[in-house]
N, CA, C and O atoms as a CHARMM CRD file, in Angstrom:
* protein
*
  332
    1    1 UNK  N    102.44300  24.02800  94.80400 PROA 1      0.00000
    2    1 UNK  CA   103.77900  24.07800  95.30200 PROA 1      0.00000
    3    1 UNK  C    104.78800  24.04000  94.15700 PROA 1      0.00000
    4    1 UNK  O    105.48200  23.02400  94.10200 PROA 1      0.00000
    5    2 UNK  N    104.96700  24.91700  93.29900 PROA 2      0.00000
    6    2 UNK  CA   105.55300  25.06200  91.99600 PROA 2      0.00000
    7    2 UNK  C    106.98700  24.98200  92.56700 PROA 2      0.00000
    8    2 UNK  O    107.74500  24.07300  92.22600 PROA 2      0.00000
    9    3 UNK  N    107.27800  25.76100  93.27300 PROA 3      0.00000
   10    3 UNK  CA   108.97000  25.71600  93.73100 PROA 3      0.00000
   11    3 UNK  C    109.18000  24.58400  94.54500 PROA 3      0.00000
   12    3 UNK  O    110.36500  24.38900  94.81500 PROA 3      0.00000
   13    4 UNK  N    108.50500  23.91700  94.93400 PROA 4      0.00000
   14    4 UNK  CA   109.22200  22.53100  95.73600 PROA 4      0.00000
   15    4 UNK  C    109.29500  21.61500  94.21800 PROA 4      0.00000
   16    4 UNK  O    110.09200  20.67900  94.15600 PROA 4      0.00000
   17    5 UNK  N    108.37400  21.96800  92.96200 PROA 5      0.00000
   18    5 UNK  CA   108.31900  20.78500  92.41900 PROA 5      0.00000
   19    5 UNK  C    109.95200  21.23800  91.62700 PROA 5      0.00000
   20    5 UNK  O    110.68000  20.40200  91.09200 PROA 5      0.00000
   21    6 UNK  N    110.24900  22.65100  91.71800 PROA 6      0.00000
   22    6 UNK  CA   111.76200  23.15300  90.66800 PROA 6      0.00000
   23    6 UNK  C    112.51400  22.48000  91.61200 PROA 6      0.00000
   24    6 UNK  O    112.88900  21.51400  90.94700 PROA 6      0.00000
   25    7 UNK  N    113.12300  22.29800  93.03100 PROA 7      0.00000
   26    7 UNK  CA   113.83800  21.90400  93.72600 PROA 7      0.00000
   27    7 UNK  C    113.65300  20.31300  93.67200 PROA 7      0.00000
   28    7 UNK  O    114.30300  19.67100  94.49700 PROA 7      0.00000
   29    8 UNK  N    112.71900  19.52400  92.66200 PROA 8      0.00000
   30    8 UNK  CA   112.95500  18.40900  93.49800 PROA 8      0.00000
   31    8 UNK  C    113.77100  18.18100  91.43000 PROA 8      0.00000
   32    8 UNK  O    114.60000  17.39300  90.97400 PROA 8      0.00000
   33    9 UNK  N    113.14000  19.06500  90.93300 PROA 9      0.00000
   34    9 UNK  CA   114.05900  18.78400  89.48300 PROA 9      0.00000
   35    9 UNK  C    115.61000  19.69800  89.71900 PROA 9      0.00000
   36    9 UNK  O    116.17000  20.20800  88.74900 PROA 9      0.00000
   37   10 UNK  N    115.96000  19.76500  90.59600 PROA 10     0.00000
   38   10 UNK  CA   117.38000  20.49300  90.92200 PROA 10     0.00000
   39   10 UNK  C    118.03000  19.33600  91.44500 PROA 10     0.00000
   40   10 UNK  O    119.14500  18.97700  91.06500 PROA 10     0.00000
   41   11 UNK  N    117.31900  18.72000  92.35100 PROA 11     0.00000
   42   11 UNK  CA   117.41700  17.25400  92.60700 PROA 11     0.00000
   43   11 UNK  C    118.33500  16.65500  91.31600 PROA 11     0.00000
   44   11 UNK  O    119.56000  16.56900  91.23500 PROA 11     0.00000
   45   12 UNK  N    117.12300  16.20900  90.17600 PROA 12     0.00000
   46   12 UNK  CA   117.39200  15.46400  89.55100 PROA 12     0.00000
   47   12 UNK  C    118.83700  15.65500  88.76700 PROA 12     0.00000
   48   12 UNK  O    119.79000  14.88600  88.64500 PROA 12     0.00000
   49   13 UNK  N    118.55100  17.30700  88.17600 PROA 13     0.00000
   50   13 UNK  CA   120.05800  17.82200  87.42800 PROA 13     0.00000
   51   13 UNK  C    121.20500  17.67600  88.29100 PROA 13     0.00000
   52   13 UNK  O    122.28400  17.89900  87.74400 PROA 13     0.00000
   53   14 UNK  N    121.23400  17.28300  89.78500 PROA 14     0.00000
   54   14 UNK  CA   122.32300  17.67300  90.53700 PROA 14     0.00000
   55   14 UNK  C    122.79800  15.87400  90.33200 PROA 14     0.00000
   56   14 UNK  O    123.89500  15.67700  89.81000 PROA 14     0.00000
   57   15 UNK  N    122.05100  14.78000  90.70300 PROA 15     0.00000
   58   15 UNK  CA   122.09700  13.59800  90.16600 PROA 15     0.00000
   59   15 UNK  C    122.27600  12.95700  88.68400 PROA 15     0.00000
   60   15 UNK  O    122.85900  11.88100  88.54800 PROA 15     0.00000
   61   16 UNK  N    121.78800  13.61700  87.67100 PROA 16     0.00000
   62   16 UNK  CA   122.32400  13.60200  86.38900 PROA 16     0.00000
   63   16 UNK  C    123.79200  13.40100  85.93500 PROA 16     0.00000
   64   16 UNK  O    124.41000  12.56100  85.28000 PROA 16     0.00000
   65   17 UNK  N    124.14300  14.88100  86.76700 PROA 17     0.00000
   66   17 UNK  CA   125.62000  15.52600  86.49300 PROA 17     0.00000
   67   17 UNK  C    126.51200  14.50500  87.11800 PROA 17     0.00000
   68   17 UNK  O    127.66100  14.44000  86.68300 PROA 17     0.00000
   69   18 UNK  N    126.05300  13.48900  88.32600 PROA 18     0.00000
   70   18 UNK  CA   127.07200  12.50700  88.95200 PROA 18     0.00000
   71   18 UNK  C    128.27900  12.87600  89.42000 PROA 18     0.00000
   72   18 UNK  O    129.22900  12.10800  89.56900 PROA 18     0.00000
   73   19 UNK  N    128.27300  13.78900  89.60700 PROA 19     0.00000
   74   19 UNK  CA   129.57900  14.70700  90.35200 PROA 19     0.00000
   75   19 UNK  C    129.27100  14.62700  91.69000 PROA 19     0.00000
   76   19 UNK  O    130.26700  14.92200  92.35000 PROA 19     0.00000
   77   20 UNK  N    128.36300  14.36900  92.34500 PROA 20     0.00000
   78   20 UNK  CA   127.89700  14.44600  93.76200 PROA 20     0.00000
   79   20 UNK  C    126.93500  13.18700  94.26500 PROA 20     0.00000
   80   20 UNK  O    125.80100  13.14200  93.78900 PROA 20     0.00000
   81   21 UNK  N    127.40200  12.02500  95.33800 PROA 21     0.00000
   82   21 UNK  CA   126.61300  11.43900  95.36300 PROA 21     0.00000
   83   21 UNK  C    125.37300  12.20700  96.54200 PROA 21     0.00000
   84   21 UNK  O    125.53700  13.18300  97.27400 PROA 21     0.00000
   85   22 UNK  N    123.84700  11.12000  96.31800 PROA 22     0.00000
   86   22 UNK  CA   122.82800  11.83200  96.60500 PROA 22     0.00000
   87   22 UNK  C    122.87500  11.17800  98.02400 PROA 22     0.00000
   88   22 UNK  O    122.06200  11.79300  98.71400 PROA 22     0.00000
   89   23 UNK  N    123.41100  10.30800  98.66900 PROA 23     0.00000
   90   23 UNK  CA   123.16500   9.22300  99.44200 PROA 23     0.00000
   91   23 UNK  C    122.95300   9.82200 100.81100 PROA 23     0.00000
   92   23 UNK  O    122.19200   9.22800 101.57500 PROA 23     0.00000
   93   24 UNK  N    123.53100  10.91300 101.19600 PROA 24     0.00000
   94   24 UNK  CA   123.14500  11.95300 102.57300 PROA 24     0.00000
   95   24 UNK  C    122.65200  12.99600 102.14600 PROA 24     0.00000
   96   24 UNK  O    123.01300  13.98900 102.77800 PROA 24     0.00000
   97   25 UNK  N    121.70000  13.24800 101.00000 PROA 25     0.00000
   98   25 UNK  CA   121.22500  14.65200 100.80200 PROA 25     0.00000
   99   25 UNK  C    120.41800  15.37500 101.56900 PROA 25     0.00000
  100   25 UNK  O    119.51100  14.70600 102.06400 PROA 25     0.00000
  101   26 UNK  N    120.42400  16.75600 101.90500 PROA 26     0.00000
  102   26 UNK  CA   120.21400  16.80700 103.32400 PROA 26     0.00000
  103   26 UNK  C    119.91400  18.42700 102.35300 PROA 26     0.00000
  104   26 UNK  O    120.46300  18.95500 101.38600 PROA 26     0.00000
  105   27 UNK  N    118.05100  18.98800 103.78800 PROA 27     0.00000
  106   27 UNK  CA   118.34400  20.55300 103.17700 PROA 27     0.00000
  107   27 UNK  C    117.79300  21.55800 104.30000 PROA 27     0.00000
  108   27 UNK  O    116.84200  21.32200 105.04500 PROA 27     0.00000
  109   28 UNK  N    118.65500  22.85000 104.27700 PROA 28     0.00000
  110   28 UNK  CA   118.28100  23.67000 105.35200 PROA 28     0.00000
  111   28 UNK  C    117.37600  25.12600 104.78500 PROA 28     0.00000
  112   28 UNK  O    117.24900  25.85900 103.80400 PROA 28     0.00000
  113   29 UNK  N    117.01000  24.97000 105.82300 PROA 29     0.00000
  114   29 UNK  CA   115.90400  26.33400 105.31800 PROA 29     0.00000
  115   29 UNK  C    115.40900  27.54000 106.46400 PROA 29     0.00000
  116   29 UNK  O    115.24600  27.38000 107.67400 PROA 29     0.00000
  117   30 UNK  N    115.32900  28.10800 106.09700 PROA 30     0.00000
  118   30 UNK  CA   115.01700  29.56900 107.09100 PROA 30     0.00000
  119   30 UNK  C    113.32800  30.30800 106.45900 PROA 30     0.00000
  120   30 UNK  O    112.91600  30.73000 105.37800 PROA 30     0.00000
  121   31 UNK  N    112.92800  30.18800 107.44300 PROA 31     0.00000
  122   31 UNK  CA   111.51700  31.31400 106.92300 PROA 31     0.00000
  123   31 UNK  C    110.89500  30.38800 105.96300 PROA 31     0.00000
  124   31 UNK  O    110.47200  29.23300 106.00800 PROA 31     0.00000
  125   32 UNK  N    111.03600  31.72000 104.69400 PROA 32     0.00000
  126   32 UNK  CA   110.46900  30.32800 103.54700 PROA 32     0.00000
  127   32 UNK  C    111.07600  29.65800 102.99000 PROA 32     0.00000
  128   32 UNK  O    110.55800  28.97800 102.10500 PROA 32     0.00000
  129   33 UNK  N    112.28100  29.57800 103.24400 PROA 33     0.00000
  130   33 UNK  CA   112.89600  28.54000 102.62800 PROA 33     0.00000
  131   33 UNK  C    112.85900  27.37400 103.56400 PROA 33     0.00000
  132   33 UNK  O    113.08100  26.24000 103.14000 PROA 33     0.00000
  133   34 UNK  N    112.55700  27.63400 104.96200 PROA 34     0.00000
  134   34 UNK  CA   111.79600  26.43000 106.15900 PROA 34     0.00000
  135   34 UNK  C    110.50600  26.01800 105.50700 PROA 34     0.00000
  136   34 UNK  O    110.09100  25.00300 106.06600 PROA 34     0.00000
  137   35 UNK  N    109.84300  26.35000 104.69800 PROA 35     0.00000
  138   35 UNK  CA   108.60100  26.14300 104.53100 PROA 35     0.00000
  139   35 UNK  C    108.77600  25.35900 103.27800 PROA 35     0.00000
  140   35 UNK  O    108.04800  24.41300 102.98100 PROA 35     0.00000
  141   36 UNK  N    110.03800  25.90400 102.36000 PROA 36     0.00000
  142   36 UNK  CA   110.47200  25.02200 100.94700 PROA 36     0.00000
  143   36 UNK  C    110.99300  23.67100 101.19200 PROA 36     0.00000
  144   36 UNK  O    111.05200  22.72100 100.41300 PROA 36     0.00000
  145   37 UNK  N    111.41700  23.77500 102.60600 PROA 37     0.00000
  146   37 UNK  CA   112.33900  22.83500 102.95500 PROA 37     0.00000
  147   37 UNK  C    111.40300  21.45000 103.21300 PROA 37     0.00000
  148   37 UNK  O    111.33400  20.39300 102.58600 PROA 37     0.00000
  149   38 UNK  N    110.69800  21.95600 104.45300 PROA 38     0.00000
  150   38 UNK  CA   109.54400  21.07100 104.83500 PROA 38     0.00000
  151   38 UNK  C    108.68200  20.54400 103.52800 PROA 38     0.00000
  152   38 UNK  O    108.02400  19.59100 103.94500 PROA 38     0.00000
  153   39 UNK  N    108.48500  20.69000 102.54500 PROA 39     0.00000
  154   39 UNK  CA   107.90800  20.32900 101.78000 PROA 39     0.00000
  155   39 UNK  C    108.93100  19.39900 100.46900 PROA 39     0.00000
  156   39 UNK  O    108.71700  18.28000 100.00400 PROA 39     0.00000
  157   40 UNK  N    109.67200  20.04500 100.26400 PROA 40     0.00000
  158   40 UNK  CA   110.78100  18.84400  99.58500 PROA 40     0.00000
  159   40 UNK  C    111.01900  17.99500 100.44800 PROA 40     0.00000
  160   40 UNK  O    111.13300  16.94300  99.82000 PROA 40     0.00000
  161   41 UNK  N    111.22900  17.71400 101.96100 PROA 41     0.00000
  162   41 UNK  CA   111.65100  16.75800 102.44700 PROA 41     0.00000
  163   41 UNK  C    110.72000  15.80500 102.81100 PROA 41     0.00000
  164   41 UNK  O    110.90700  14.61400 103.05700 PROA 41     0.00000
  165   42 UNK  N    109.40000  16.63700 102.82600 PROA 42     0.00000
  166   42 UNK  CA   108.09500  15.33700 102.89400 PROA 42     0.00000
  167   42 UNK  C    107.66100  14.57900 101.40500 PROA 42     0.00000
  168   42 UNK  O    107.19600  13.44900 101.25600 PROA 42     0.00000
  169   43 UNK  N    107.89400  15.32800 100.65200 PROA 43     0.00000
  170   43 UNK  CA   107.66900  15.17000  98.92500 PROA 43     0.00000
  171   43 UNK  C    108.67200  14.15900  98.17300 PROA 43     0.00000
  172   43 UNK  O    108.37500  13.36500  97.28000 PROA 43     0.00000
  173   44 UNK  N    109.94100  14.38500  98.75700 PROA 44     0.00000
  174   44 UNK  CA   111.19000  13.94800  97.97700 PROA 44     0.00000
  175   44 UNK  C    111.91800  12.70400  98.75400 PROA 44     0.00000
  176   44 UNK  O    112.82400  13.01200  99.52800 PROA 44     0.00000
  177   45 UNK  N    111.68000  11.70900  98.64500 PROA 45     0.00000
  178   45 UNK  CA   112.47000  10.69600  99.15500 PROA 45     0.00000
  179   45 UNK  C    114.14600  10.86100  99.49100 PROA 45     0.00000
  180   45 UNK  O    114.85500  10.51700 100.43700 PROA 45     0.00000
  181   46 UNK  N    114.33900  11.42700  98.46700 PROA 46     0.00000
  182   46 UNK  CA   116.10000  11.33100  98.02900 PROA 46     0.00000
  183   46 UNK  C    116.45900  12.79600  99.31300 PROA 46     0.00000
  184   46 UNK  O    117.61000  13.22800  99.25100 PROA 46     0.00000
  185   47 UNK  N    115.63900  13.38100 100.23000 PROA 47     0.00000
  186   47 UNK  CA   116.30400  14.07700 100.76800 PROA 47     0.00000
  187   47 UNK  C    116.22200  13.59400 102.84100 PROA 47     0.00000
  188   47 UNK  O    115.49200  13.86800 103.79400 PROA 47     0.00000
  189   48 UNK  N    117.25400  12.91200 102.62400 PROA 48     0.00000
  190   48 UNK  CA   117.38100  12.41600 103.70600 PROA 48     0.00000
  191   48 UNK  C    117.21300  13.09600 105.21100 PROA 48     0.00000
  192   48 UNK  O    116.87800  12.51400 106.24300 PROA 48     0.00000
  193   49 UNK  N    117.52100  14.39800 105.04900 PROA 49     0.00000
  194   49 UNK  CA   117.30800  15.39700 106.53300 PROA 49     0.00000
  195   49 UNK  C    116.73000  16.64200 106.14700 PROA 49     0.00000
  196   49 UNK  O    116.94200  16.97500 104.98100 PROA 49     0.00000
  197   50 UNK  N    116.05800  17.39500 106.84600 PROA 50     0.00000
  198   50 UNK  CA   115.84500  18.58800 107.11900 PROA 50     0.00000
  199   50 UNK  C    116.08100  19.36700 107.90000 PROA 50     0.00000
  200   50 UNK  O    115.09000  19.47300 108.62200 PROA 50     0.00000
  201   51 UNK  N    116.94100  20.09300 108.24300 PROA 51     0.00000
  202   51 UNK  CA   116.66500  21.25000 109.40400 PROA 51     0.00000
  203   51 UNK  C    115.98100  22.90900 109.07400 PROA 51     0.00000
  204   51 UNK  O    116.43500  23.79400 108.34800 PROA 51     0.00000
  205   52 UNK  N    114.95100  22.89300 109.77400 PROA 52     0.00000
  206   52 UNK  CA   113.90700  24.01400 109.26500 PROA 52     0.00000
  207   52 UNK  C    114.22800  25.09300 110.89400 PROA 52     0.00000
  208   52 UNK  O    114.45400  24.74400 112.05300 PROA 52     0.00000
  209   53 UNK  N    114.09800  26.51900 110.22300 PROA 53     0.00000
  210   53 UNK  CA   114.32800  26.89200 111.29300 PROA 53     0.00000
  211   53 UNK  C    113.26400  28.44800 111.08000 PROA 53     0.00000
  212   53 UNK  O    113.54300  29.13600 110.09800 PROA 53     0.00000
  213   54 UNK  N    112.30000  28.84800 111.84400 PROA 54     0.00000
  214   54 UNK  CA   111.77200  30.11700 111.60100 PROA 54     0.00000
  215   54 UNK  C    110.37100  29.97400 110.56000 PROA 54     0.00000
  216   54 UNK  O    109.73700  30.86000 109.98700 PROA 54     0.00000
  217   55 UNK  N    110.23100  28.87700 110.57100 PROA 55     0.00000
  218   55 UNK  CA   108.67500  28.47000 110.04200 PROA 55     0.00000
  219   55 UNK  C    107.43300  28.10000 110.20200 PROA 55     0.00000
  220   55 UNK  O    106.36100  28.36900 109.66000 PROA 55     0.00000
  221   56 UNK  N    107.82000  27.37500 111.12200 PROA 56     0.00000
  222   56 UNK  CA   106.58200  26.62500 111.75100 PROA 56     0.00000
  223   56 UNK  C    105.69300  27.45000 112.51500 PROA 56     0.00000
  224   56 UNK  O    106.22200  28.10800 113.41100 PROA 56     0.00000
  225   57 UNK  N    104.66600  27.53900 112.38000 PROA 57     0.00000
  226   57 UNK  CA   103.18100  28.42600 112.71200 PROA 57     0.00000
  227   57 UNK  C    101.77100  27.84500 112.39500 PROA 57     0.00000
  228   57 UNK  O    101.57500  26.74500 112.91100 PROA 57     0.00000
  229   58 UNK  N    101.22800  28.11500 112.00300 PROA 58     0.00000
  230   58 UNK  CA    99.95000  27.49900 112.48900 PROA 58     0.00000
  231   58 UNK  C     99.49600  27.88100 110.87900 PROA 58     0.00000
  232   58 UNK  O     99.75500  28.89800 110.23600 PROA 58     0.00000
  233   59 UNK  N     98.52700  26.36700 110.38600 PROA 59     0.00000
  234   59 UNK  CA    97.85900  26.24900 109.12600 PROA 59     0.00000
  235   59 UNK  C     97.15700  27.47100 108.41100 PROA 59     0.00000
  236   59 UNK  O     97.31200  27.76700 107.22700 PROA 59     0.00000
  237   60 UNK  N     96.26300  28.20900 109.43500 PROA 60     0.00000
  238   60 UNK  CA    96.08300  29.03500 108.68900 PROA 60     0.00000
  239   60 UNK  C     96.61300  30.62100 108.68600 PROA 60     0.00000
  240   60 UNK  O     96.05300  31.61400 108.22100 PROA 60     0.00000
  241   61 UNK  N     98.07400  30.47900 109.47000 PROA 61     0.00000
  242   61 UNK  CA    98.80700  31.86000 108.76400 PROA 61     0.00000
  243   61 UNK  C     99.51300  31.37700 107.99800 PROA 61     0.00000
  244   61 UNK  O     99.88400  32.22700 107.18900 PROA 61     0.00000
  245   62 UNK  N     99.97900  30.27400 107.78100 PROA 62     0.00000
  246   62 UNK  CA   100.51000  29.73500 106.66700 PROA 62     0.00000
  247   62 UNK  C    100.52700  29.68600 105.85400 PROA 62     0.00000
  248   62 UNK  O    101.49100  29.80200 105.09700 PROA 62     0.00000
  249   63 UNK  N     98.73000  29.35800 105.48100 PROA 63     0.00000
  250   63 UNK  CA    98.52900  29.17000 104.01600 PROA 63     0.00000
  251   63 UNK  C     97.04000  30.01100 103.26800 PROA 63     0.00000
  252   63 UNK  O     96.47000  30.02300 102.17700 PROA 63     0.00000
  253   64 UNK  N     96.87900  30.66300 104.64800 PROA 64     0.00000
  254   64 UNK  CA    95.66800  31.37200 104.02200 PROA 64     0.00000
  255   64 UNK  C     96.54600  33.02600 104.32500 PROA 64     0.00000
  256   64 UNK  O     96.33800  33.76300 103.36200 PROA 64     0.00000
  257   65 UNK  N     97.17400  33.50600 105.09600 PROA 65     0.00000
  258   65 UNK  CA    96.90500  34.83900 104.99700 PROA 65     0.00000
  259   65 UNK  C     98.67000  35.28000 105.02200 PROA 65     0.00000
  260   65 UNK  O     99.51500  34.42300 105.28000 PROA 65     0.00000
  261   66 UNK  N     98.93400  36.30900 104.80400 PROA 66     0.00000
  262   66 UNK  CA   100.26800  36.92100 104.36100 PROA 66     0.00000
  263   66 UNK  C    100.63500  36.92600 105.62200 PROA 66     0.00000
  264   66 UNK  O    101.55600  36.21900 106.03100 PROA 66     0.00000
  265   67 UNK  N     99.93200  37.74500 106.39100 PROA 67     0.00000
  266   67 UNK  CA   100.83300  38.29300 107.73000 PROA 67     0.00000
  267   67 UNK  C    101.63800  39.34300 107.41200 PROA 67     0.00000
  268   67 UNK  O    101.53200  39.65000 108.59900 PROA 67     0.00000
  269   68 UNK  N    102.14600  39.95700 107.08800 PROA 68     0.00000
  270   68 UNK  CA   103.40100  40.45800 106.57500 PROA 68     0.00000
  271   68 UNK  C    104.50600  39.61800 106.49300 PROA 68     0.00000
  272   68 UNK  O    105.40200  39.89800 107.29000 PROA 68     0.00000
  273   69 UNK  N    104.67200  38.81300 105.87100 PROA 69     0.00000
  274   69 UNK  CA   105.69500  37.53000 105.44900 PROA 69     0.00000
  275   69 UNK  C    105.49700  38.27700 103.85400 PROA 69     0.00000
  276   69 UNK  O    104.78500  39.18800 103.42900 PROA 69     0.00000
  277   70 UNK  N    106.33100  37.54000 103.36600 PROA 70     0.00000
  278   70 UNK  CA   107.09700  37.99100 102.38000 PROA 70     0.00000
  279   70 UNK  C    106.28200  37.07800 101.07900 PROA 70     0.00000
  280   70 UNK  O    106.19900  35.85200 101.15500 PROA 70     0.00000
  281   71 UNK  N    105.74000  37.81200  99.96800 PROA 71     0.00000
  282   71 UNK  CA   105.02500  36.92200  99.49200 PROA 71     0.00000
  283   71 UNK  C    105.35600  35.71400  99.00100 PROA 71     0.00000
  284   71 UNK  O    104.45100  35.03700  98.51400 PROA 71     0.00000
  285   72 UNK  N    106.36700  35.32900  99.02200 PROA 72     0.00000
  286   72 UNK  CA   107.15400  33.77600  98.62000 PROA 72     0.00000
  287   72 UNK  C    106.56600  32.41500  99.71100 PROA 72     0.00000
  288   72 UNK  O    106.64400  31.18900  99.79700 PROA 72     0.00000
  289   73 UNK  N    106.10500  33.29900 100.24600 PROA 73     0.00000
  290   73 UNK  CA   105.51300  32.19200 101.73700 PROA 73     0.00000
  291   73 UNK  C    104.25700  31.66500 101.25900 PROA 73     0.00000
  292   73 UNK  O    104.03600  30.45400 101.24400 PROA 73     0.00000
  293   74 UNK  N    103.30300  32.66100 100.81000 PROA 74     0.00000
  294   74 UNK  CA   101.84900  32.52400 100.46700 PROA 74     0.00000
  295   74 UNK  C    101.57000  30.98300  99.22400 PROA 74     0.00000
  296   74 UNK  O    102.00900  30.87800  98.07900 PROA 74     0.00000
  297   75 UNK  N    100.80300  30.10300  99.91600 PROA 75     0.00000
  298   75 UNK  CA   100.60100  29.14100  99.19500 PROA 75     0.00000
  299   75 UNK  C     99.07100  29.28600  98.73500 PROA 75     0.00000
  300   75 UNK  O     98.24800  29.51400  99.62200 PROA 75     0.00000
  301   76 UNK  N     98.69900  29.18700  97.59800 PROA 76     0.00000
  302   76 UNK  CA    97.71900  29.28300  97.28100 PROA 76     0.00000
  303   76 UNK  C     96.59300  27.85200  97.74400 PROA 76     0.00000
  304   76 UNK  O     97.24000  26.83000  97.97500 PROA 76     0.00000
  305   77 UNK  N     95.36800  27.72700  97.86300 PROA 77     0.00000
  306   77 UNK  CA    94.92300  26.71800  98.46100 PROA 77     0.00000
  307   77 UNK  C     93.50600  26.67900  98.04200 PROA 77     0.00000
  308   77 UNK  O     93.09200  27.82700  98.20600 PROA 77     0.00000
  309   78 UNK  N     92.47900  25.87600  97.54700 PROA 78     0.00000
  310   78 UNK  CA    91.42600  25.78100  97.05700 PROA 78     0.00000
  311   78 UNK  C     90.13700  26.58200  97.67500 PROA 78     0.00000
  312   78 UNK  O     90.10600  26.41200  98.89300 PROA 78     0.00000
  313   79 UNK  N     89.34600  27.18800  97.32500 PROA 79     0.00000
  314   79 UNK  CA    88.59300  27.97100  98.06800 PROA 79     0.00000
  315   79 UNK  C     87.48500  27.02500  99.19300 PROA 79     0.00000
  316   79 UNK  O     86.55700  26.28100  98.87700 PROA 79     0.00000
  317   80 UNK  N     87.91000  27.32600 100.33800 PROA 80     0.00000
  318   80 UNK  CA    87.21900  26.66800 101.10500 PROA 80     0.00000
  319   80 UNK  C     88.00200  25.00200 101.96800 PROA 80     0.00000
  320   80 UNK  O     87.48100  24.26300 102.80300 PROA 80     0.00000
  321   81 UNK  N     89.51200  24.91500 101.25200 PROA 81     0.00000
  322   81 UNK  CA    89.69600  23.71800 101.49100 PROA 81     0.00000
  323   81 UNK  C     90.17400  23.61100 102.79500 PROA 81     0.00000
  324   81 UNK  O     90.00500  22.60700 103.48800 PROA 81     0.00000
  325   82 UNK  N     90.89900  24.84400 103.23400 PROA 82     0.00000
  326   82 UNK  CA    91.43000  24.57400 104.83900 PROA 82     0.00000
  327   82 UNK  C     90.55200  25.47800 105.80400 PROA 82     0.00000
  328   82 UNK  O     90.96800  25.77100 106.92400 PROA 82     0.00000
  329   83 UNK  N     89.39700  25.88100 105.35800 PROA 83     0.00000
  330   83 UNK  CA    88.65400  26.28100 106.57300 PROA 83     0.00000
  331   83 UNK  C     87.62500  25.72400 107.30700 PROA 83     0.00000
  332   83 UNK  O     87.19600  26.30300 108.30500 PROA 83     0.00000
C-alpha cells in the first residue's frame, strides 16, 4: 500500500507546517480514492472520518483482479494469500 503510506506522510508535512490544526481531520474518496481512503483511515489514527463512496466490493475483485477498474485500484497481494 505505497500510496496510503505517501498520504499518511502528507499527513505529517500538513502537521509540520502548523498552519492547519489536525484535530477533525477527515478524508473523502471516490472509486480509488474510496479504496485510498479506507485504508488511511484504518492505518492512520490522526484521520478522524471517512466518507468512501463507489468502492466497496468484494475481496477478491478488489485485490486480485482488475475488472476493468483503473489500474490505481490493483493492490498487489502475496501469491496465494487471499485465496
Amino acid at each position: 500500500m505505497p500510496k496510503t503510506w505517501d498520504l499518511m506522510r502528507l499527513i505529517d508535512y500538513v502537521a509540520a507546517r502548523g498552519a492547519w490544526s489536525l484535530r477533525e481531520l477527515g478524508c473523502v474518496g471516490f472509486s480509488g480514492g474510496g479504496m485510498q481512503t479506507l485504508y488511511l483511515a484504518a492505518l492512520d489514527e490522526r484521520v478522524r472520518w471517512a466518507l468512501i463512496s463507489g468502492y466497496l466490493y468484494g475481496v477478491r475483485d478488489a485485490l486480485l483482479t482488475l475488472n476493468n477498474n483503473c489500474s490505481c485500484n490493483y493492490q498487489h497481494s502475496p501469491r496465494g494469500y487471499f485465496l
